[in-house]
Amino acid sequence: MAGNSVRRRGRPPGTIKRSQDKSLEVIISDDEDNVDEDAGQAAGSNLSSASSDLSSLQDSDFELPENPLDATPQLLKALDESLKNSAAKRKNISEKDSSNTKDMDIDEERTTEPRKRAKTNKETTAVIAKTKPPPAPVKIDFVISLQKLDQLNKLATKRKPFGVRSFDLERTDDWDALKLELIKITETSFPNKLIDLEQYEISYTIPRKSSDPVPLLNEQDFLTILSLTKSSKSPLVNIYVCERKPQKENNDSSSDSDSSSSSSEDRTSKRKASDHSKKKKKKKEDKTKEDPMNIALTAKVKLLQETHKCSDNDGSDYCFWTEADREHRPLSKTMLRSWGEALLKEDDDIATIKKPPNNQHFDRFNTEKGRISPLLEKRLNNARHSSAVPTIINQIHMPAEFIPQ
């Protein structure tokens, strides 16, 4: 039914006739001559779509009558519904095509959008980098504890400051900047002192880095401070400035020729030399101050050691033996000292080089049985030569009546 043509219904009723090729034709108006030209053009444009709709009726189950006038209202209604369904299908197909084209457009936009975003992000970061100010340099806070001369002999952890000062330096500052700040502080805090850092003992500590005070003498020490505080966001350094004893004035020529670094090294070397000389002097003084009795006792003990050196391998270096029994009796240091003290009395009855003293240390060495100590013997002799013991007179008192007249 390729050649079918349909006039739109809903207008005034017309006639239905079958053409020579048995195609169905619906006449909208009885008088075709009265049809408006514009309506005819519109109907012509719709004929192409209607023909496609009617073409779908070829395969339908509807039996078209040979005479169009015999078409029933039910048949016409069924034809209208079939035409509506075909129009709806065609509309869905067109919508799917349009949605596919939209999806393709969206995919293209999605692929191009990240590139645009990347470009915009790079441009914004470049603008921010140009407009963002550089970060401020990290500053190091210095806290200065000022200490008087009377605190010098105390331990560094027990010194009490009389004043505290503070200042800060940037990490780009050098050793001279730190020295300048220290000179300003010492000049105002110690007015009677010379403007010279060598007149003070300077040390530093860094929290959580260096708890014990470390000397601050030269630029190398300052570089150590910078390296220790490099990782800290808010670095803090405690500096201790303690007053020293005034040193003797040297020749101006020698003081002018020495530089700051060499003077610090000389100062440390002189300090070591003075400590070494003090130790030597102390040893000499100890030797000179030794008790003469100790010197004599040491000499006696050495004499006994040479005389009673043991030749047997019995575990003792010194021993005592006699010709009578030739028994080796070991001598300890305590026994040799006691024997030496007895020899200092220079009494042959008490002790000699060959005869030990008679005391508790040498009880088992005494070969004379029943011998008493010289001290006890002396006391007994004194008792013999003393005056006789007075006789006891017993007086008896009797009553007078018993006495004869």
Coordinates of C-alpha atoms in Angstrom, one line a residue:
M1 CA 0.0 0.0 0.0
A2 CA 2.7 2.4 -1.0
G3 CA 0.4 4.7 -2.8
N4 CA -2.1 5.3 0.0
S5 CA -2.9 8.8 0.9
V6 CA -4.9 10.0 4.0
R7 CA -6.6 13.2 4.6
R8 CA -6.6 14.3 8.3
R9 CA -9.7 13.5 10.2
G10 CA -11.5 15.8 12.6
R11 CA -12.6 18.1 9.8
P12 CA -16.1 18.0 8.3
P13 CA -17.0 14.4 7.3
G14 CA -16.2 13.4 3.7
T15 CA -16.2 10.3 1.6
I16 CA -14.0 7.3 1.4
K17 CA -13.3 5.7 -1.9
R18 CA -10.9 3.1 -3.3
S19 CA -8.7 4.0 -6.1
Q20 CA -7.9 1.9 -9.1
D21 CA -4.9 0.2 -7.4
K22 CA -7.1 -0.6 -4.5
S23 CA -5.5 2.0 -2.3
L24 CA -7.6 3.7 0.4
E25 CA -8.2 7.4 0.0
V26 CA -10.0 9.5 2.6
I27 CA -11.6 12.7 1.3
I28 CA -11.8 15.4 4.0
S29 CA -14.1 17.8 2.1
D30 CA -16.9 17.2 -0.4
D31 CA -15.9 20.1 -2.5
E32 CA -12.1 19.8 -3.2
D33 CA -12.2 23.0 -5.2
N34 CA -13.1 24.9 -2.0
V35 CA -10.0 23.7 -0.1
D36 CA -7.7 26.5 0.8
E37 CA -4.4 26.6 -0.9
D38 CA -2.5 26.8 2.4
A39 CA -4.4 23.8 3.8
G40 CA -3.6 21.9 0.6
Q41 CA 0.1 22.6 1.1
A42 CA -0.1 21.4 4.7
A43 CA -2.0 18.3 3.7
G44 CA 0.7 17.6 1.1
S45 CA 3.4 17.8 3.6
N46 CA 1.5 15.4 5.8
L47 CA 0.9 13.0 3.0
S48 CA 4.5 11.7 3.1
S49 CA 4.2 10.9 6.8
A50 CA 0.7 9.5 6.4
S51 CA 1.9 7.2 3.6
S52 CA 4.6 5.8 5.8
D53 CA 1.9 5.3 8.5
L54 CA -0.4 3.5 6.0
S55 CA 2.5 1.4 4.8
S56 CA 2.6 -0.1 8.2
L57 CA -1.0 -1.3 7.7
Q58 CA -0.1 -3.6 4.9
D59 CA 1.1 -6.3 7.3
S60 CA -1.8 -5.7 9.8
D61 CA -4.7 -8.0 10.3
F62 CA -7.3 -5.5 9.2
E63 CA -9.5 -6.6 6.3
L64 CA -10.3 -3.6 4.2
P65 CA -13.6 -3.7 2.4
E66 CA -13.6 -3.4 -1.3
N67 CA -16.1 -0.5 -1.1
P68 CA -14.8 2.2 1.2
L69 CA -18.3 3.1 2.0
D70 CA -18.7 -0.2 3.7
A71 CA -16.0 0.7 6.3
T72 CA -17.4 0.5 9.8
P73 CA -16.7 3.0 12.6
Q74 CA -14.8 0.3 14.5
L75 CA -12.5 -0.2 11.5
L76 CA -11.9 3.5 11.2
K77 CA -11.2 3.7 15.0
A78 CA -8.8 0.8 14.7
L79 CA -7.1 2.5 11.8
D80 CA -6.7 5.7 13.8
E81 CA -5.2 3.9 16.8
S82 CA -2.7 2.1 14.5
L83 CA -1.7 5.4 13.0
K84 CA -1.2 6.9 16.5
N85 CA 1.0 3.9 17.6
S86 CA 3.2 4.2 14.5
A87 CA 3.5 8.0 15.1
A88 CA 4.5 7.3 18.7
K89 CA 7.2 4.8 17.6
R90 CA 8.5 7.2 15.1
K91 CA 8.7 9.9 17.8
N92 CA 10.6 7.5 20.2
I93 CA 13.1 6.7 17.4
S94 CA 13.7 10.4 16.8
E95 CA 14.1 11.1 20.5
K96 CA 16.7 8.3 20.8
D97 CA 18.6 9.7 17.9
S98 CA 18.5 13.2 19.5
S99 CA 19.6 11.7 22.9
N100 CA 22.5 9.9 21.3
T101 CA 23.7 13.1 19.6
K102 CA 23.4 14.9 23.0
D103 CA 25.4 12.1 24.7
M104 CA 28.1 12.4 22.1
D105 CA 28.2 16.2 22.6
I106 CA 28.4 15.6 26.4
D107 CA 31.3 13.2 26.0
E108 CA 33.1 15.7 23.8
E109 CA 32.6 18.3 26.4
R110 CA 33.9 16.0 29.2
T111 CA 37.1 15.2 27.3
T112 CA 37.7 18.9 26.5
E113 CA 36.7 20.1 30.0
P114 CA 39.7 18.6 32.0
R115 CA 42.1 20.1 29.5
K116 CA 40.5 23.5 30.1
R117 CA 40.5 23.0 33.8
A118 CA 44.2 22.0 33.8
K119 CA 45.0 25.1 31.8
T120 CA 43.0 27.2 34.2
N121 CA 44.6 25.6 37.3
K122 CA 48.1 26.2 35.9
E123 CA 47.2 29.8 35.1
T124 CA 45.7 30.4 38.6
T125 CA 48.8 28.8 40.3
A126 CA 51.1 30.9 38.2
V127 CA 49.1 34.0 39.2
I128 CA 49.1 33.0 42.9
A129 CA 52.8 32.3 42.8
K130 CA 53.4 35.8 41.3
T131 CA 51.2 37.6 43.8
K132 CA 52.1 35.5 46.9
P133 CA 54.8 37.2 49.1
P134 CA 57.9 35.2 50.0
P135 CA 57.9 33.5 53.4
A136 CA 59.3 35.5 56.3
P137 CA 62.7 34.3 57.5
V138 CA 62.8 32.3 60.7
K139 CA 64.2 34.2 63.7
I140 CA 66.2 32.7 66.6
D141 CA 65.3 33.9 70.1
F142 CA 68.2 34.4 72.5
V143 CA 67.6 34.7 76.3
I144 CA 70.7 36.1 78.2
S145 CA 71.2 35.2 81.9
L146 CA 73.6 37.6 83.6
Q147 CA 75.6 36.3 86.6
K148 CA 77.8 38.0 89.1
L149 CA 81.4 37.0 90.0
D150 CA 80.4 35.2 93.1
Q151 CA 78.5 32.6 91.0
L152 CA 81.6 31.6 89.0
N153 CA 82.8 28.9 91.4
K154 CA 79.3 27.2 91.6
L155 CA 78.1 24.6 89.2
A156 CA 76.6 26.0 86.0
T157 CA 73.2 24.5 86.9
K158 CA 73.1 26.1 90.3
R159 CA 74.1 29.7 89.4
K160 CA 71.5 32.4 90.0
P161 CA 71.3 35.3 87.6
F162 CA 70.8 38.8 88.7
G163 CA 69.2 39.9 85.4
V164 CA 67.7 38.5 82.2
R165 CA 67.8 40.1 78.7
S166 CA 66.5 38.9 75.3
F167 CA 66.8 39.6 71.6
D168 CA 66.4 37.8 68.3
L169 CA 68.5 37.3 65.2
E170 CA 67.6 36.1 61.8
R171 CA 69.3 32.9 60.5
T172 CA 71.1 35.0 57.9
D173 CA 72.9 37.0 60.5
D174 CA 76.5 36.2 61.3
W175 CA 78.7 35.8 64.3
D176 CA 79.5 39.5 64.5
A177 CA 75.8 40.4 64.9
L178 CA 75.6 38.1 67.9
K179 CA 78.8 39.6 69.4
L180 CA 77.5 43.1 68.9
E181 CA 74.3 42.3 70.9
L182 CA 76.3 40.6 73.7
I183 CA 78.6 43.7 73.9
K184 CA 75.6 46.0 74.2
I185 CA 74.1 43.9 77.0
T186 CA 77.3 43.5 79.0
E187 CA 78.1 47.3 78.6
T188 CA 74.8 48.2 80.2
S189 CA 74.7 45.4 82.8
F190 CA 78.3 45.5 84.0
P191 CA 79.2 49.3 83.8
N192 CA 82.6 48.9 85.6
K193 CA 83.9 46.3 83.2
L194 CA 85.8 46.8 80.0
I195 CA 83.9 46.3 76.7
D196 CA 85.5 42.9 76.0
L197 CA 83.8 39.5 75.9
E198 CA 86.9 37.9 77.2
Q199 CA 86.1 39.3 80.6
Y200 CA 83.1 37.0 80.8
E201 CA 82.5 33.3 80.7
I202 CA 79.9 32.7 78.0
S203 CA 78.1 29.4 77.4
Y204 CA 74.8 28.3 75.9
T205 CA 72.1 25.6 76.0
I206 CA 69.4 24.7 73.5
P207 CA 66.1 23.1 74.8
R208 CA 65.7 19.4 73.7
K209 CA 69.1 19.7 71.9
S210 CA 71.9 20.5 74.4
S211 CA 70.9 20.4 78.1
D212 CA 74.5 20.9 79.4
P213 CA 76.1 24.4 79.0
V214 CA 78.5 24.5 76.0
P215 CA 81.2 27.2 75.7
L216 CA 80.5 30.0 73.2
L217 CA 83.9 31.3 72.1
N218 CA 84.1 31.7 68.4
E219 CA 82.3 31.6 65.0
Q220 CA 82.4 27.8 64.9
D221 CA 80.3 27.6 68.1
F222 CA 77.8 30.0 66.5
L223 CA 77.6 27.8 63.4
T224 CA 76.9 24.9 65.7
I225 CA 74.0 26.8 67.1
L226 CA 72.6 27.4 63.6
S227 CA 72.8 23.8 62.7
L228 CA 71.1 22.6 65.9
T229 CA 68.2 25.0 65.5
K230 CA 67.8 24.4 61.8
S231 CA 64.8 22.0 62.2
S232 CA 63.0 24.1 64.8
K233 CA 60.0 26.2 63.9
S234 CA 60.5 28.6 66.8
P235 CA 64.2 28.1 67.9
L236 CA 65.3 29.3 71.4
V237 CA 68.8 29.6 72.7
N238 CA 69.7 30.3 76.3
I239 CA 73.0 32.1 76.8
Y240 CA 74.8 32.4 80.2
V241 CA 77.1 35.4 80.8
C242 CA 79.1 35.1 84.0
E243 CA 81.5 37.7 85.2
R244 CA 85.2 36.7 85.6
K245 CA 88.0 37.9 87.8
P246 CA 90.0 40.8 86.3
Q247 CA 93.1 39.6 84.6
K248 CA 96.5 41.3 84.9
E249 CA 97.3 43.8 82.2
N250 CA 99.7 42.7 79.6
N251 CA 101.8 44.7 77.2
D252 CA 99.8 46.7 74.8
S253 CA 101.9 45.5 71.9
S254 CA 101.2 41.9 72.6
S255 CA 97.5 42.5 73.2
D256 CA 97.1 44.5 69.9
S257 CA 98.9 41.8 67.9
D258 CA 96.6 38.9 69.1
S259 CA 93.4 38.4 67.2
S260 CA 90.1 37.3 68.8
S261 CA 90.4 33.7 67.6
S262 CA 94.0 33.3 68.6
S263 CA 93.4 34.9 72.0
S264 CA 90.6 32.4 72.8
E265 CA 92.9 29.5 71.8
D266 CA 95.7 30.9 73.9
R267 CA 93.4 31.4 76.8
T268 CA 92.4 27.7 76.7
S269 CA 96.0 26.5 76.3
K270 CA 97.1 28.7 79.2
R271 CA 94.3 27.4 81.4
K272 CA 95.4 23.8 80.7
A273 CA 99.1 24.7 81.4
S274 CA 98.2 26.4 84.6
D275 CA 96.1 23.4 85.7
H276 CA 99.0 21.1 84.9
S277 CA 101.5 23.2 86.8
K278 CA 99.1 23.4 89.8
K279 CA 98.9 19.6 89.9
K280 CA 102.7 19.3 89.9
K281 CA 103.0 21.9 92.6
K282 CA 100.4 20.0 94.7
K283 CA 102.3 16.7 94.3
K284 CA 105.6 18.4 95.4
E285 CA 103.8 20.0 98.4
D286 CA 102.4 16.7 99.4
K287 CA 105.9 15.1 99.3
T288 CA 107.4 17.9 101.4
K289 CA 104.5 17.9 103.9
E290 CA 104.8 14.2 104.5
D291 CA 105.3 13.2 108.2
P292 CA 109.0 12.4 109.1
M293 CA 107.7 9.5 111.2
N294 CA 106.0 8.0 108.2
I295 CA 109.3 8.3 106.2
A296 CA 111.2 6.5 109.0
L297 CA 108.5 3.8 109.3
T298 CA 108.6 3.3 105.5
A299 CA 112.4 2.8 105.7
K300 CA 112.1 0.3 108.5
V301 CA 109.5 -1.7 106.6
K302 CA 111.6 -1.8 103.5
L303 CA 114.5 -3.1 105.6
L304 CA 112.4 -5.8 107.0
Q305 CA 111.1 -6.8 103.5
E306 CA 114.7 -7.1 102.2
T307 CA 115.7 -9.2 105.3
H308 CA 112.8 -11.6 105.4
K309 CA 112.2 -12.2 101.7
C310 CA 110.8 -15.7 101.3
S311 CA 112.4 -18.1 98.8
D312 CA 109.7 -20.7 99.0
N313 CA 106.7 -20.8 96.7
D314 CA 104.2 -20.9 99.5
G315 CA 102.1 -17.9 98.3
S316 CA 103.8 -15.3 100.5
D317 CA 106.6 -12.8 99.5
Y318 CA 107.9 -12.4 103.1
C319 CA 108.3 -14.9 105.9
F320 CA 110.0 -15.4 109.4
W321 CA 111.9 -18.4 110.4
T322 CA 114.5 -19.4 113.0
E323 CA 117.5 -21.7 113.1
A324 CA 115.8 -23.8 115.8
D325 CA 112.8 -25.0 113.9
R326 CA 113.3 -23.6 110.3
E327 CA 109.5 -23.2 110.0
H328 CA 108.4 -20.6 107.4
R329 CA 105.8 -18.2 109.0
P330 CA 104.3 -15.8 106.4
L331 CA 104.5 -12.0 107.2
S332 CA 101.6 -9.8 106.2
K333 CA 101.7 -6.0 105.6
T334 CA 100.1 -5.4 109.0
M335 CA 102.7 -7.5 110.7
L336 CA 105.6 -5.8 108.9
R337 CA 104.1 -2.4 109.9
S338 CA 103.8 -3.4 113.5
W339 CA 107.4 -4.7 113.5
G340 CA 108.6 -1.5 111.9
E341 CA 106.8 0.6 114.6
A342 CA 108.6 -1.5 117.3
L343 CA 111.9 -0.9 115.6
L344 CA 111.4 2.9 115.8
K345 CA 111.6 2.7 119.6
E346 CA 115.3 1.5 119.1
D347 CA 115.1 -0.9 122.1
D348 CA 116.6 -4.3 121.5
D349 CA 114.5 -5.7 124.3
I350 CA 111.4 -4.8 122.4
A351 CA 112.3 -5.8 118.9
T352 CA 115.2 -6.2 116.5
I353 CA 115.6 -7.0 112.8
K354 CA 115.9 -10.7 113.7
K355 CA 113.4 -10.7 116.6
P356 CA 109.8 -9.6 116.2
P357 CA 108.0 -7.7 119.0
N358 CA 106.0 -9.6 121.6
N359 CA 102.4 -8.4 120.7
Q360 CA 99.1 -9.9 119.5
H361 CA 100.4 -10.1 115.9
F362 CA 103.4 -12.3 116.8
D363 CA 102.0 -14.5 119.5
R364 CA 102.5 -17.7 117.5
F365 CA 106.0 -16.6 116.5
N366 CA 107.4 -16.3 120.1
T367 CA 109.6 -19.4 120.7
E368 CA 110.2 -18.7 124.4
K369 CA 107.4 -20.3 126.3
G370 CA 106.0 -18.3 129.1
R371 CA 107.7 -15.1 128.1
I372 CA 105.8 -12.0 129.1
S373 CA 105.7 -8.7 127.2
P374 CA 108.3 -6.1 128.1
L375 CA 105.7 -3.7 129.3
L376 CA 104.2 -6.1 131.8
E377 CA 107.7 -7.0 133.0
K378 CA 108.5 -3.4 133.6
R379 CA 105.4 -2.9 135.6
L380 CA 106.2 -5.9 137.8
N381 CA 109.7 -4.6 138.5
N382 CA 108.4 -1.2 139.5
A383 CA 106.0 -3.0 141.9
R384 CA 108.9 -4.9 143.6
H385 CA 111.0 -1.9 144.2
S386 CA 108.1 0.2 145.7
S387 CA 107.7 0.7 149.5
A388 CA 106.4 -2.2 151.6
V389 CA 102.7 -2.6 152.3
P390 CA 101.7 -1.1 155.7
T391 CA 100.8 -3.6 158.4
I392 CA 97.2 -3.6 159.6
I393 CA 96.8 -2.8 163.3
N394 CA 93.6 -4.1 164.9
Q395 CA 92.5 -1.9 167.9
I396 CA 90.1 -3.5 170.4
H397 CA 88.0 -1.2 172.6
M398 CA 87.0 -2.7 175.9
P399 CA 84.7 -1.3 178.6
A400 CA 86.4 0.3 181.7
E401 CA 84.9 -2.1 184.1
F402 CA 86.8 -4.9 182.5
I403 CA 90.1 -3.2 182.8
P404 CA 91.9 -4.0 186.1
Q405 CA 92.6 -1.1 188.4

